[in-house]
Protein backbone atom coordinates (compact mmCIF):
# COMPACT_ATOMS: atom_id res chain seq x y z
CA UNK A 1 33.30 153.95 191.64
CA UNK A 2 32.01 150.38 191.71
CA UNK A 3 29.57 151.21 188.88
CA UNK A 4 32.36 152.60 186.68
CA UNK A 5 34.46 149.52 187.34
CA UNK A 6 31.51 147.25 186.49
CA UNK A 7 30.83 149.11 183.23
CA UNK A 8 34.52 149.00 182.31
CA UNK A 9 34.64 145.26 183.08
CA UNK A 10 31.62 144.51 180.88
CA UNK A 11 33.05 146.62 178.04
CA UNK A 12 36.28 144.65 178.25
CA UNK A 13 34.46 141.28 178.26
CA UNK A 14 32.27 142.34 175.33
CA UNK A 15 35.22 143.60 173.28
CA UNK A 16 37.43 140.59 174.02
CA UNK A 17 34.60 138.31 172.87
CA UNK A 18 34.30 140.30 169.65
CA UNK A 19 38.02 140.03 169.01
CA UNK A 20 38.09 136.29 169.80
CA UNK A 21 35.29 135.68 167.31
CA UNK A 22 37.61 136.71 164.46
CA UNK A 23 40.61 134.69 165.57
CA UNK A 24 41.65 133.22 162.22
CA UNK A 25 44.07 130.30 162.25
CA UNK A 26 46.02 128.82 159.35
CA UNK A 27 47.81 125.66 158.33
CA UNK A 28 49.81 124.52 155.33
CA UNK A 29 48.21 121.68 153.37
CA UNK A 30 50.16 118.68 152.04
CA UNK A 31 50.23 120.32 148.58
CA UNK A 32 51.85 123.45 150.06
CA UNK A 33 48.76 125.66 149.88
CA UNK A 34 47.66 127.70 152.89
CA UNK A 35 44.21 127.20 154.41
CA UNK A 36 42.63 129.66 156.86
CA UNK A 37 40.01 128.55 159.37
CA UNK A 38 38.31 129.07 162.72
CA UNK A 39 38.01 126.64 165.58
CA UNK A 40 34.90 124.53 164.90
CA UNK A 41 31.70 125.50 166.72
CA UNK A 42 29.29 122.89 168.10
CA UNK A 43 26.06 123.10 166.10
CA UNK A 44 24.39 119.97 167.35
CA UNK A 45 24.99 117.62 170.26
CA UNK A 46 23.21 114.62 171.78
CA UNK A 47 24.49 111.56 173.64
CA UNK A 48 24.74 109.61 170.37
CA UNK A 49 25.92 112.19 167.82
CA UNK A 50 27.31 115.67 167.41
CA UNK A 51 28.26 118.05 164.64
CA UNK A 52 30.91 120.76 164.66
CA UNK A 53 31.05 123.33 161.86
CA UNK A 54 33.49 125.98 160.77
CA UNK A 55 34.40 128.02 157.72
CA UNK A 56 37.63 127.24 155.87
CA UNK A 57 39.08 129.27 152.99
CA UNK A 58 42.05 129.33 150.66
CA UNK A 59 41.29 133.07 150.14
CA UNK A 60 39.69 132.18 146.81
CA UNK A 61 36.94 129.73 147.80
CA UNK A 62 34.91 129.36 150.99
CA UNK A 63 34.02 125.99 152.46
CA UNK A 64 31.74 124.74 155.22
CA UNK A 65 33.75 122.15 157.12
CA UNK A 66 31.78 119.54 159.05
CA UNK A 67 33.14 117.34 161.81
CA UNK A 68 30.48 114.72 162.58
CA UNK A 69 30.70 112.30 165.48
CA UNK A 70 30.51 109.37 165.25
CA UNK A 71 32.10 109.08 161.84
CA UNK A 72 32.77 106.07 159.61
CA UNK A 73 36.17 104.42 159.30
CA UNK A 74 38.47 105.90 156.67
CA UNK A 75 37.68 103.24 154.05
CA UNK A 76 33.96 103.97 154.30
CA UNK A 77 34.29 107.70 154.98
CA UNK A 78 36.21 108.30 151.75
CA UNK A 79 33.01 107.18 149.95
CA UNK A 80 31.21 110.32 151.15
CA UNK A 81 30.73 112.25 147.92
CA UNK A 82 27.19 113.63 148.16
CA UNK A 83 26.42 117.32 148.49
CA UNK A 84 25.39 118.97 151.74
CA UNK A 85 21.86 120.36 151.93
CA UNK A 86 21.62 123.26 154.35
CA UNK A 87 18.62 125.37 155.33
CA UNK A 88 19.13 128.99 156.35
CA UNK A 89 16.85 131.35 158.27
CA UNK A 90 15.84 133.02 154.98
CA UNK A 91 13.64 129.91 154.43
CA UNK A 92 15.73 128.80 151.44
CA UNK A 93 17.58 125.54 150.89
CA UNK A 94 21.16 125.55 149.62
CA UNK A 95 23.14 122.68 148.14
CA UNK A 96 26.88 122.80 148.76
CA UNK A 97 29.08 120.65 146.53
CA UNK A 98 31.21 118.00 148.25
CA UNK A 99 34.85 119.04 147.95
CA UNK A 100 36.95 116.71 150.12
CA UNK A 101 36.82 114.24 152.99
CA UNK A 102 39.82 114.40 155.32
CA UNK A 103 40.95 112.45 158.35
CA UNK A 104 43.10 114.43 160.78
CA UNK A 105 45.11 113.93 163.97
CA UNK A 106 45.86 110.23 163.43
CA UNK A 107 42.34 109.67 162.10
CA UNK A 108 40.71 110.80 165.36
CA UNK A 109 38.82 113.58 163.53
CA UNK A 110 36.96 113.37 160.26
CA UNK A 111 36.31 116.61 158.38
CA UNK A 112 34.19 116.95 155.26
CA UNK A 113 34.55 120.12 153.18
CA UNK A 114 31.67 121.52 151.13
CA UNK A 115 32.12 124.40 148.71
CA UNK A 116 29.87 127.44 149.17
CA UNK A 117 28.76 128.63 145.73
CA UNK A 118 29.86 132.21 145.04
CA UNK A 119 26.23 133.24 144.42
CA UNK A 120 25.31 131.99 147.93
CA UNK A 121 28.05 133.82 149.90
CA UNK A 122 25.71 136.74 150.62
CA UNK A 123 22.99 134.48 152.06
CA UNK A 124 25.47 132.53 154.22
CA UNK A 125 26.94 135.77 155.59
CA UNK A 126 23.51 137.21 156.48
CA UNK A 127 21.31 134.32 157.70
CA UNK A 128 21.87 131.80 160.46
CA UNK A 129 21.86 128.08 159.75
CA UNK A 130 18.70 126.22 160.74
CA UNK A 131 19.30 122.60 159.69
CA UNK A 132 21.32 120.32 157.43
CA UNK A 133 21.11 116.91 155.81
CA UNK A 134 24.24 114.87 155.18
CA UNK A 135 24.49 111.52 153.42
CA UNK A 136 26.91 109.64 155.68
CA UNK A 137 28.10 106.61 153.73
CA UNK A 138 29.11 103.80 156.06
CA UNK A 139 26.71 104.80 158.83
CA UNK A 140 22.99 105.48 158.44
CA UNK A 141 21.97 106.86 155.04
CA UNK A 142 21.10 110.52 155.70
CA UNK A 143 21.72 112.33 158.97
CA UNK A 144 19.51 115.30 159.65
CA UNK A 145 20.55 117.96 162.13
CA UNK A 146 18.20 120.66 163.43
CA UNK A 147 20.64 123.17 164.83
CA UNK A 148 20.04 124.23 168.40
CA UNK A 149 23.50 125.57 169.32
CA UNK A 150 25.46 128.52 167.96
CA UNK A 151 23.41 128.86 164.75
CA UNK A 152 25.23 132.08 163.81
CA UNK A 153 28.72 130.52 163.64
CA UNK A 154 28.77 130.25 159.83
CA UNK A 155 27.61 133.81 159.21
CA UNK A 156 29.90 135.28 161.90
CA UNK A 157 32.96 133.40 160.65
CA UNK A 158 32.20 134.24 157.03
CA UNK A 159 31.77 137.92 157.91
CA UNK A 160 35.17 137.86 159.63
CA UNK A 161 36.82 136.45 156.51
CA UNK A 162 35.01 138.86 154.20
CA UNK A 163 35.88 141.85 156.42
CA UNK A 164 39.53 140.70 156.58
CA UNK A 165 39.62 140.30 152.75
CA UNK A 166 38.40 143.91 152.32
CA UNK A 167 41.37 145.27 154.31
């Protein structure tokens, strides 16, 4: 009896984790358009800096959203216009075009959106992220992050969106 209960418990925990992974949220932008997103996942963290990443979509385009900490003040941060260079586990390097720099929640969070090229969607939905380089105007020149935490967040979130779009 205890064994059956234990198996049932683990099945429940496993399934609830799978469901939570595809918990898509949405918000209306200032221009009235709807954006869909996941809670950001921590990709990198030290005492001095961290990086959270999530996928954001308008159902037409897919973006990698970065939330770096620390981040520059709004005046400096709005100067961030360079592309994001990201390395995936397929040993290829991808350049994502800068799309927008946003300050949210009374400027307590900075989010930078990078557009995933349509031709790269397949790679991003099949290979985990390994590292990234970001030109952070207003702080040091280029920040490099070798991902140690939750490397599969991009591919898992992208798969959730793609699976949802099929239905």
